[in-house]
Structure formats: C-alpha cells, structure tokens
Tab-separated table of N, CA and C in Angstrom:
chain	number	residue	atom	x	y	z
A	22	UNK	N	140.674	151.507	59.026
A	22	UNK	CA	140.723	152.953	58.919
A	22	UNK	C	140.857	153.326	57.446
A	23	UNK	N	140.035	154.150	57.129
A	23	UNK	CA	140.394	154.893	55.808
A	23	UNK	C	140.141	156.441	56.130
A	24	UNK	N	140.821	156.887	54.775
A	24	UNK	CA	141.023	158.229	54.879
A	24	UNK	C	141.110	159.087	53.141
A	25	UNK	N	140.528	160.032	53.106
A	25	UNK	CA	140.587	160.881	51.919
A	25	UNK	C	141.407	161.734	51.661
A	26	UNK	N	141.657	162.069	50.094
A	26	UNK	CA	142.521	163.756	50.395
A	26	UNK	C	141.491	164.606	49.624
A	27	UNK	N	141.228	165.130	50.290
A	27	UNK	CA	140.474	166.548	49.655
A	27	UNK	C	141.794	167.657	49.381
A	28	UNK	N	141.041	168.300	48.183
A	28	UNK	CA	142.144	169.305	47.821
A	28	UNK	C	141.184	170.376	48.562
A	29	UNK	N	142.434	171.513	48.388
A	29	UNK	CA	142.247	172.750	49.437
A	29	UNK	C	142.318	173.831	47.988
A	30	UNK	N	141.243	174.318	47.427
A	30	UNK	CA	141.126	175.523	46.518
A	30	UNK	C	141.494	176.808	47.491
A	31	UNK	N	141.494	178.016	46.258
A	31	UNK	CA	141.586	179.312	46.868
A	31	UNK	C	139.890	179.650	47.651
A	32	UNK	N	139.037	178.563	46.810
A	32	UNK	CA	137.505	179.128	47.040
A	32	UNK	C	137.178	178.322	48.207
A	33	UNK	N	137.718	177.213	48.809
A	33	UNK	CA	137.424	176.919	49.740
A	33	UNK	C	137.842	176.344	51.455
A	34	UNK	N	139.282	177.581	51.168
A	34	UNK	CA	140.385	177.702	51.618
A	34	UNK	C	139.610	177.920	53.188
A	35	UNK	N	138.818	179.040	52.863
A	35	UNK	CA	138.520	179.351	54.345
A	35	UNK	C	137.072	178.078	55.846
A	36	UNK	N	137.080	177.093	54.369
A	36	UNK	CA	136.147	176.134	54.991
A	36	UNK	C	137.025	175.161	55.707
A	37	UNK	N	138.073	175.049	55.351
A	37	UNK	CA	139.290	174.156	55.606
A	37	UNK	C	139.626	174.976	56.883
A	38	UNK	N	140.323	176.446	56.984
A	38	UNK	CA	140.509	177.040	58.387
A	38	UNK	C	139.429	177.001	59.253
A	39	UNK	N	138.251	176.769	59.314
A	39	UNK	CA	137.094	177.154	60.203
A	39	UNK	C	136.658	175.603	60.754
A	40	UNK	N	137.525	174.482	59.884
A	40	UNK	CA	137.068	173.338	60.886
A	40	UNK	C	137.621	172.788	62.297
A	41	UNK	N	137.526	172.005	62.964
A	41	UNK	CA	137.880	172.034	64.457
A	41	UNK	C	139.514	171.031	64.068
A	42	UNK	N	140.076	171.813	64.121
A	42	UNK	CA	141.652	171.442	64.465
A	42	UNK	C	142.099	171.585	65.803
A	43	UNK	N	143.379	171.084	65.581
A	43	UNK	CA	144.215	171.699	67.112
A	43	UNK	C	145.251	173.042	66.415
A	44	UNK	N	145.224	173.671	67.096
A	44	UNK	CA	146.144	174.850	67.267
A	44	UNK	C	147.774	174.518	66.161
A	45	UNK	N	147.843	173.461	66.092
A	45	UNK	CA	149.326	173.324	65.699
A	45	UNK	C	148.949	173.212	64.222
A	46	UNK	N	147.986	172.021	63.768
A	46	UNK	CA	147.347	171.641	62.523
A	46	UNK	C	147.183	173.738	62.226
A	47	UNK	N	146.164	174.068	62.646
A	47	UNK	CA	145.304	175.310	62.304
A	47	UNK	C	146.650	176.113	61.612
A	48	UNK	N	148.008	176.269	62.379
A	48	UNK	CA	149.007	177.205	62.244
A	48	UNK	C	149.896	176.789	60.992
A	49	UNK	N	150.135	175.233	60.627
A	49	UNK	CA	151.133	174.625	59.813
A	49	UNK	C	149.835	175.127	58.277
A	50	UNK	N	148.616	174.503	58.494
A	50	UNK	CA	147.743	174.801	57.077
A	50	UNK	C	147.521	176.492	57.292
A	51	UNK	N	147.267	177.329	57.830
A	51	UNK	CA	147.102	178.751	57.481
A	51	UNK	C	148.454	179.298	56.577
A	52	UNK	N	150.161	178.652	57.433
A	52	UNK	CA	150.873	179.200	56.848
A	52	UNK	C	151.128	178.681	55.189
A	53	UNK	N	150.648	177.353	55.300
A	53	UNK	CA	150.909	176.744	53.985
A	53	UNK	C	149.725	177.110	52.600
A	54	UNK	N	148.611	177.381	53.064
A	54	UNK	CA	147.598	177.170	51.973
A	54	UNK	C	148.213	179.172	51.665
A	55	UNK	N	148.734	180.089	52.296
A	55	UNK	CA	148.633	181.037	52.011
A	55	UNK	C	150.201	180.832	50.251
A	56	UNK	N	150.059	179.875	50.335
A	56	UNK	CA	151.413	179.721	49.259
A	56	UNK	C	150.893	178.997	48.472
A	57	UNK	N	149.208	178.792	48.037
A	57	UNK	CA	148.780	178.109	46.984
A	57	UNK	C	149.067	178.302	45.476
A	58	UNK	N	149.874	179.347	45.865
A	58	UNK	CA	150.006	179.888	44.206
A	58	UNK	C	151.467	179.061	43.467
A	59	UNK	N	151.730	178.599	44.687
A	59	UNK	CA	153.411	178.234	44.169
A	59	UNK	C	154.188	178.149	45.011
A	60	UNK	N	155.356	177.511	45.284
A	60	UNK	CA	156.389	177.565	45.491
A	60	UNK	C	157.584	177.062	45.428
A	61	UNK	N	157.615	177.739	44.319
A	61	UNK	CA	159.033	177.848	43.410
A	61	UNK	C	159.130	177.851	41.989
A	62	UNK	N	160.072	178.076	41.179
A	62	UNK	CA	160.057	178.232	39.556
A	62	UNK	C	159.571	176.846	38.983
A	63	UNK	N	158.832	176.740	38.060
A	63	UNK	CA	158.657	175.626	37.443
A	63	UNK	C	157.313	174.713	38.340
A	64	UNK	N	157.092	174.852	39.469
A	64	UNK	CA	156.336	173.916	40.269
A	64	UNK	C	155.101	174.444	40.586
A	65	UNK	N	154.309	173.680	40.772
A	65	UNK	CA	152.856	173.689	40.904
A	65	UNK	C	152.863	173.069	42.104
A	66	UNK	N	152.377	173.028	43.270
A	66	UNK	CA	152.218	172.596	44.323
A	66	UNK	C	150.616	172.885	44.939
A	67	UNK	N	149.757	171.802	44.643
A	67	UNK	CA	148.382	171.784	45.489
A	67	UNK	C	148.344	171.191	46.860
A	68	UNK	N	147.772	171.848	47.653
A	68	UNK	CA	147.155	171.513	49.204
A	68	UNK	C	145.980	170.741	49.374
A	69	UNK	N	145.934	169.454	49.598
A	69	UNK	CA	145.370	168.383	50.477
A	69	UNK	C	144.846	168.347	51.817
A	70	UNK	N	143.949	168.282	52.363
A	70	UNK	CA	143.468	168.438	53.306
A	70	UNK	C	143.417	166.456	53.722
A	71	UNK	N	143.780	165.894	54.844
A	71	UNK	CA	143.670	164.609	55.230
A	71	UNK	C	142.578	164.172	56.070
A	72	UNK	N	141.974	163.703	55.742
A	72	UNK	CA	140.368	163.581	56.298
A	72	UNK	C	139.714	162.328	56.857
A	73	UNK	N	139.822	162.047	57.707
A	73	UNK	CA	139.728	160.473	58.454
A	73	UNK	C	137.924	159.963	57.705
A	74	UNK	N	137.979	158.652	57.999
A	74	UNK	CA	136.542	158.393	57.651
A	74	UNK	C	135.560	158.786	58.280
A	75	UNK	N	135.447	159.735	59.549
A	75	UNK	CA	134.560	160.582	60.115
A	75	UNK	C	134.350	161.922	59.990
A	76	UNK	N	134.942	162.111	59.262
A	76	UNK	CA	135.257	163.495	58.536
A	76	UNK	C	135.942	164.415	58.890
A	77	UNK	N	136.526	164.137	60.064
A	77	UNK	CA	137.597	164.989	60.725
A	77	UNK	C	139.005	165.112	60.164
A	78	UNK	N	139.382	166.512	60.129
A	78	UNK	CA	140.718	167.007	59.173
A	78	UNK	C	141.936	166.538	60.294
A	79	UNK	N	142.667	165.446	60.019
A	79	UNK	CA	143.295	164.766	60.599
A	79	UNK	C	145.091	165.016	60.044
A	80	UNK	N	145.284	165.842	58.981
A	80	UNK	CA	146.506	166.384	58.476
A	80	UNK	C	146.359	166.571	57.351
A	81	UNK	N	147.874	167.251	56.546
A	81	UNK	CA	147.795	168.101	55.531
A	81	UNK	C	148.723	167.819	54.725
A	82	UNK	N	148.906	167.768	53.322
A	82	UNK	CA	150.119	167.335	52.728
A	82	UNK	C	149.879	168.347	51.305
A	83	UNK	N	150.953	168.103	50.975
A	83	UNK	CA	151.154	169.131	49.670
A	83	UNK	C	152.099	168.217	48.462
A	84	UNK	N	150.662	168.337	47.414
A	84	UNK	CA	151.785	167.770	46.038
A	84	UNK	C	152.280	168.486	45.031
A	85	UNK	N	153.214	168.415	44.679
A	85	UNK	CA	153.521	169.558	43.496
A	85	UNK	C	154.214	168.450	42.860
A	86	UNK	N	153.986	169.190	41.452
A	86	UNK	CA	154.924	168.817	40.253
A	86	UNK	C	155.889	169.157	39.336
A	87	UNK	N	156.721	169.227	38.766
A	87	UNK	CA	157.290	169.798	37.903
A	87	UNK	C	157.855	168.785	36.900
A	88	UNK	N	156.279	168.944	35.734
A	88	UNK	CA	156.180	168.535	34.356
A	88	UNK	C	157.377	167.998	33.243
A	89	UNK	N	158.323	169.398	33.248
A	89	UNK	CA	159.147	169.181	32.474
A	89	UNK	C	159.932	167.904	33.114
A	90	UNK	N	160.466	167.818	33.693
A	90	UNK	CA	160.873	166.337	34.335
A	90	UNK	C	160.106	165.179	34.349
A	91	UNK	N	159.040	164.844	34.473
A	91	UNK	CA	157.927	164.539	34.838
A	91	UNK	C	157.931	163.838	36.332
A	92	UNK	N	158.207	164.858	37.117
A	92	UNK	CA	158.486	164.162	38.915
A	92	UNK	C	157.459	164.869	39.599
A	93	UNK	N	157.052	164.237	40.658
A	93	UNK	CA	155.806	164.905	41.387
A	93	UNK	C	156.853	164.512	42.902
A	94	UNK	N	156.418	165.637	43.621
A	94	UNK	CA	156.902	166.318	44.848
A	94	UNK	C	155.636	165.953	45.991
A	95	UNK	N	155.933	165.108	47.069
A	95	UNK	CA	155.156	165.197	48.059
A	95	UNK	C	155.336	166.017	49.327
A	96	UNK	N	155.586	166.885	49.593
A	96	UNK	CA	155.349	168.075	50.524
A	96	UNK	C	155.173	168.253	51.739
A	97	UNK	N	155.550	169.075	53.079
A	97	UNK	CA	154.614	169.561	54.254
A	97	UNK	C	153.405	168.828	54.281
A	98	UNK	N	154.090	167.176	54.762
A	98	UNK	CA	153.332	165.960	55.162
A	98	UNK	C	153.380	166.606	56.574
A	99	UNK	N	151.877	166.609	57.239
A	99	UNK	CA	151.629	166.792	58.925
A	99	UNK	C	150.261	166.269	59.454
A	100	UNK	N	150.816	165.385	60.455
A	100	UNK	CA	149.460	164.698	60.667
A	100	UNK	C	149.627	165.480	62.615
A	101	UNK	N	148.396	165.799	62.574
A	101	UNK	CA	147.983	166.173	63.815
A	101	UNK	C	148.265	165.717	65.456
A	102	UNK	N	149.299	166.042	65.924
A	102	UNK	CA	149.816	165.810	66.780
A	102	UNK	C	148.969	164.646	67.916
A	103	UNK	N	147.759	164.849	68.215
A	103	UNK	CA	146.895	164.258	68.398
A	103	UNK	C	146.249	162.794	67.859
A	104	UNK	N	147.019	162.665	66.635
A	104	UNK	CA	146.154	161.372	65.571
A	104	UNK	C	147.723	161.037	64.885
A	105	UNK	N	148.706	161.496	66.165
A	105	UNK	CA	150.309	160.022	64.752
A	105	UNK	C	150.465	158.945	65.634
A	106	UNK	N	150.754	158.160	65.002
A	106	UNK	CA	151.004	156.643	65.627
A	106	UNK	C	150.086	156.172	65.429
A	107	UNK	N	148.904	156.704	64.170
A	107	UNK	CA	147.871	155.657	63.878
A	107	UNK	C	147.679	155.606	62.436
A	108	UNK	N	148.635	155.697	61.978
A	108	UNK	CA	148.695	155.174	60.010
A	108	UNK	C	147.946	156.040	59.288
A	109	UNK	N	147.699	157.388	59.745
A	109	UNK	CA	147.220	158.366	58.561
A	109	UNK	C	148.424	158.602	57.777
A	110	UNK	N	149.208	158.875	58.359
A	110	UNK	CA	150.731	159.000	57.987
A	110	UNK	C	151.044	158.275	56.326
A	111	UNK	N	151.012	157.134	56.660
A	111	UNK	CA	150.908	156.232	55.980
A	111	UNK	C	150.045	156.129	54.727
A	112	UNK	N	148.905	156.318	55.366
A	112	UNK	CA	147.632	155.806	54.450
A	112	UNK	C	147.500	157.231	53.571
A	113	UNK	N	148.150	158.298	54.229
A	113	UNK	CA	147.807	159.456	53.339
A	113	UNK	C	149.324	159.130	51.997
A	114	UNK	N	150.627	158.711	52.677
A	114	UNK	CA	151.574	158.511	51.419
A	114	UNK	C	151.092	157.713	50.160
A	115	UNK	N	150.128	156.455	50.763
A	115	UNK	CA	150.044	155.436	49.921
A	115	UNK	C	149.071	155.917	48.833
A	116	UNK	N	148.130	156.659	49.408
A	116	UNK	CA	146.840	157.773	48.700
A	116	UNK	C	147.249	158.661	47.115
A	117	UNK	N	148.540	158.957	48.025
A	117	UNK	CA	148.970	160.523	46.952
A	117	UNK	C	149.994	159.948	46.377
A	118	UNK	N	150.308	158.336	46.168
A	118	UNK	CA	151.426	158.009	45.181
A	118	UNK	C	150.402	157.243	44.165
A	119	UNK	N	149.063	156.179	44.605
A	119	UNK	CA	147.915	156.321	43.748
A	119	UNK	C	147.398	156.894	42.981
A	120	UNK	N	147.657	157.975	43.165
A	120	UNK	CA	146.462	159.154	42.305
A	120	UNK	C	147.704	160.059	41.678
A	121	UNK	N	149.011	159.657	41.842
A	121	UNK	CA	150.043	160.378	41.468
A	121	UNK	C	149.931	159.534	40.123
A	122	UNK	N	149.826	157.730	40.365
A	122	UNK	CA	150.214	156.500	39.645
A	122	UNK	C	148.797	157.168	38.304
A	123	UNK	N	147.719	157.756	38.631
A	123	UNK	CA	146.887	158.100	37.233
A	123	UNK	C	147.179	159.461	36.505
A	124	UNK	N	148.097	160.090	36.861
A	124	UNK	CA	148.332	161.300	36.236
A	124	UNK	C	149.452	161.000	35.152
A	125	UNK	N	149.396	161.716	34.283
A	125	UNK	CA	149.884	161.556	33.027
A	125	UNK	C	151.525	162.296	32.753
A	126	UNK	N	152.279	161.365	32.405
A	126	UNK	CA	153.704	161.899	32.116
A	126	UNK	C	154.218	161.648	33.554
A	127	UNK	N	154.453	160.711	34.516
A	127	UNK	CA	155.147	160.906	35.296
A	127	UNK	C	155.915	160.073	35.415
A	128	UNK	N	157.212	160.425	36.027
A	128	UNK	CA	158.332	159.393	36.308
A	128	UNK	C	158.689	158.724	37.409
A	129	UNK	N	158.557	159.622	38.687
A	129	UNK	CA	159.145	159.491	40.035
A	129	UNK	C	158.414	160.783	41.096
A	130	UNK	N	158.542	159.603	41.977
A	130	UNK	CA	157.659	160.895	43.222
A	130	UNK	C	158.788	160.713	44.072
A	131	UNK	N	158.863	162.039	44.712
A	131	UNK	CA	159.991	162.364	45.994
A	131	UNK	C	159.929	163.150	46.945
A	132	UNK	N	160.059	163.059	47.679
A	132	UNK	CA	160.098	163.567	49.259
A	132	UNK	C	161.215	163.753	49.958
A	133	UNK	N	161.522	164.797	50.441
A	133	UNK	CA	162.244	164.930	51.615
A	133	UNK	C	162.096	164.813	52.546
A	134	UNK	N	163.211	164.523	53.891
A	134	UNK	CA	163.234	164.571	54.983
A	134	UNK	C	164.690	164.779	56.135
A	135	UNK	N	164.547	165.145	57.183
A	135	UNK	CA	165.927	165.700	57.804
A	135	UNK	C	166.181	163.989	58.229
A	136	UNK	N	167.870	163.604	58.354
A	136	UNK	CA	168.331	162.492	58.734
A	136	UNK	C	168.200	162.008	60.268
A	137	UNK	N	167.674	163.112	61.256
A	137	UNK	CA	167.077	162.652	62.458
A	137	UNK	C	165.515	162.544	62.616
A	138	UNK	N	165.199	162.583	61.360
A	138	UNK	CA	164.108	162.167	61.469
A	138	UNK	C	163.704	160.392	61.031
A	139	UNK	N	164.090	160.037	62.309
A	139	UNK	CA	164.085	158.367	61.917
A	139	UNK	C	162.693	157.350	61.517
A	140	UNK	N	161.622	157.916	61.847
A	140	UNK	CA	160.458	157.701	61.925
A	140	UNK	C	160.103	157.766	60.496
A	141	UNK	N	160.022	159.174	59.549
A	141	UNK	CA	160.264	159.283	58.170
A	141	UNK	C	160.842	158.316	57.522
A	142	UNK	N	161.773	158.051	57.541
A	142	UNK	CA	163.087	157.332	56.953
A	142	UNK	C	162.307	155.814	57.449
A	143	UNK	N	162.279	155.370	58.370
A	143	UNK	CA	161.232	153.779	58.113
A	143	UNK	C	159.743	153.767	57.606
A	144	UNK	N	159.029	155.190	57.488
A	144	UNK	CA	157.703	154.548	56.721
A	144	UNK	C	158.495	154.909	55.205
A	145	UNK	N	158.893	155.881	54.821
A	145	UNK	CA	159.472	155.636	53.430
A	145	UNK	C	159.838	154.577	52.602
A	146	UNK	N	160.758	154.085	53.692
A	146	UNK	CA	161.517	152.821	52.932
A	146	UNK	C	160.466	151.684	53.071
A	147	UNK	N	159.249	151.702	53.785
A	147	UNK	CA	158.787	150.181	54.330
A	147	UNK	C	157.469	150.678	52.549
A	148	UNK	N	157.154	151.824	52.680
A	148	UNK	CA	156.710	152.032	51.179
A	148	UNK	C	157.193	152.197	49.949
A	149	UNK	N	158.333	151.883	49.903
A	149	UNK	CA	159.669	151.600	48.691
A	149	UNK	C	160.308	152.603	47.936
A	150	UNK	N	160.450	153.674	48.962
A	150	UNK	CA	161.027	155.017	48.819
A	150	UNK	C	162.318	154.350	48.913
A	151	UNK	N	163.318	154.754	47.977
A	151	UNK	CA	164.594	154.848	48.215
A	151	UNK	C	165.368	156.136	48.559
A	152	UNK	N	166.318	155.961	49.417
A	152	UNK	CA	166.918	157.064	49.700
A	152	UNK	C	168.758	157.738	49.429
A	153	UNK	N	168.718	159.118	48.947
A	153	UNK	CA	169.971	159.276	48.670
A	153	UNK	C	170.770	160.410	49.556
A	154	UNK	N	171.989	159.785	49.773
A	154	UNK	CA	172.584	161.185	50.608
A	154	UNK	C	172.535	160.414	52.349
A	155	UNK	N	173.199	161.125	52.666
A	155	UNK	CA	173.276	161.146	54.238
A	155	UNK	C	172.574	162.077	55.053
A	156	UNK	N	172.264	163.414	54.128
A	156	UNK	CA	172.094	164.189	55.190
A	156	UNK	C	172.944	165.522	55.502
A	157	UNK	N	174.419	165.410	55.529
A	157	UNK	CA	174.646	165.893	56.340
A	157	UNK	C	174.724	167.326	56.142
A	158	UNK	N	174.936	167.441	54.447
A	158	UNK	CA	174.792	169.003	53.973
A	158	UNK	C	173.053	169.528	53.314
A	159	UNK	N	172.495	168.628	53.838
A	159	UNK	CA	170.690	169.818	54.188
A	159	UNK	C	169.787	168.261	54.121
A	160	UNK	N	168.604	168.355	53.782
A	160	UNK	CA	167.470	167.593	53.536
A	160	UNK	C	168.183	165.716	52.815
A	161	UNK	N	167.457	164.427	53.377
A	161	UNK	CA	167.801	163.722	52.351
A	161	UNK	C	166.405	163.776	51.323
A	162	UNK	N	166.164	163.252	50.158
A	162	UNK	CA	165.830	163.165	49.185
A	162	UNK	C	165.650	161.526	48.897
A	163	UNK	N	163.959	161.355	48.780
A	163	UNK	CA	163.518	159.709	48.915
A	163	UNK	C	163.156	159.748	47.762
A	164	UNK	N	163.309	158.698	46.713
A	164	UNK	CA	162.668	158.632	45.134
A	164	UNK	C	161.868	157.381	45.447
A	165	UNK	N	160.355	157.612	45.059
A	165	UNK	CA	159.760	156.138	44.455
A	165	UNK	C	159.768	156.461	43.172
A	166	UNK	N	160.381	155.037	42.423
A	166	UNK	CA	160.017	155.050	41.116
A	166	UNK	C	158.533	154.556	40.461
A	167	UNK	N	157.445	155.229	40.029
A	167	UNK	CA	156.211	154.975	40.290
A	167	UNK	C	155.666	153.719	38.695
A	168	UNK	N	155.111	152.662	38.886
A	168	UNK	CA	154.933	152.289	37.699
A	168	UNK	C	153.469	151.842	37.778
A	169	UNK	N	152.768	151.507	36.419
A	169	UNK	CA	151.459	151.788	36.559
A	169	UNK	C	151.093	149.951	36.600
C-alpha cells in the first residue's frame, strides 16, 4: 500500500469537498480546511488531503509550524472510518515526518493526543514519538526528535 499527501489550497479547496467521501471524512475536512488561514498566533498550519494509491481521499491531516522554535505540529490526523485498521494511519505519520525531515530549520515534530486514546499512543511510540505528561489535566504531547 502506498499513499500521498496532497496539500489542500484555498484554490482547490472545493475539488477536495466534491470528491466521494463518507459523510464523517466530508464534515471533519469542511470544518477544518475552513481554518486554512491559521490557527493560532505564530502558526501556520496547511491541510493535506490522504490519498490511497487509487486515488481515493482516504483521510486528512494538518501540519503547521511555528518557525521561531523551529517545531512542526502534526494536526487533525483522520483517517476515514471506513479505511482504519489498514496503515494509512501510519503511512500518512511516516509521510509528514519525511517531508517535515527536508524542510529547513527544524527541530522536533509533535502531536497530540487524549490518554484514552490507546491506539494513538502505540502507533506513536512504535514510530519513536516520545511522550510527556499523563494526561490528566488536557491533551498528552508526543515529541519526535527529527534528524536528517
């Protein structure tokens, strides 16, 4: 299995809504690409479209960065209710820490996730995310330290 990330522009935002999703995919990317501009001080956050080798939009992830640190943010990871338990999941993390590994000035990529989310928490770590915190007062926080 392989799989691509296409980025999701403002110009071709609406080619991305008009392809055949399921209802859940269609609702998580409408609410997310409408926040292409940002979200939050300092961060840049682009939308990914996850694209199986048949060309079908199979989930969605979001990278942002924030430079002055030099840390890149992996995002509203969602693979299509229909297509988990088959390593897009995966193959899309391993993708966007690659292409994270050629961008310039960076230190560390990180991700969040809630502590019942146990599923998260073993592909992270089995891709050498380390993790800090328990949990119990909001999100934990996974660092790969990225080297070239």
């Amino acid at each position: 299995m392989s799989i691509r990330l296409r980025q999701i522009d403002r110009h071709h935002k609406e080619e991305f809504m008009d392809a055949n999703v399921s209802e859940e995919l269609e609702r998580f990317m409408s609410r997310n690409l409408d926040t292409i501009s940002g979200s939050g001080p300092d961060t840049d956050y682009a939308p990914y479209a996850i694209v199986s080798d048949d060309g079908r939009i199979v989930g969605f992830i979001m990278v942002g960065q924030k430079p002055e640190e030099g840390s890149y943010w992996l995002a509203k990871l969602l693979i299509d209710s229909c297509e988990r338990r088959k390593g897009y999941g995966t193959s899309a993390l391993r993708l966007a820490i690659q292409m994270l590994k050629e961008s310039p000035g960076y230190k560390s990529v990180q991700v969040t996730y809630h502590r019942d989310n146990v599923a998260a928490k073993t592909m992270l770590e089995r891709l050498g995310f380390v993790s800090a915190g328990d949990g119990k007062d909001g999100p934990i926080v996974a660092t790969f330290t990225v080297s070239k």
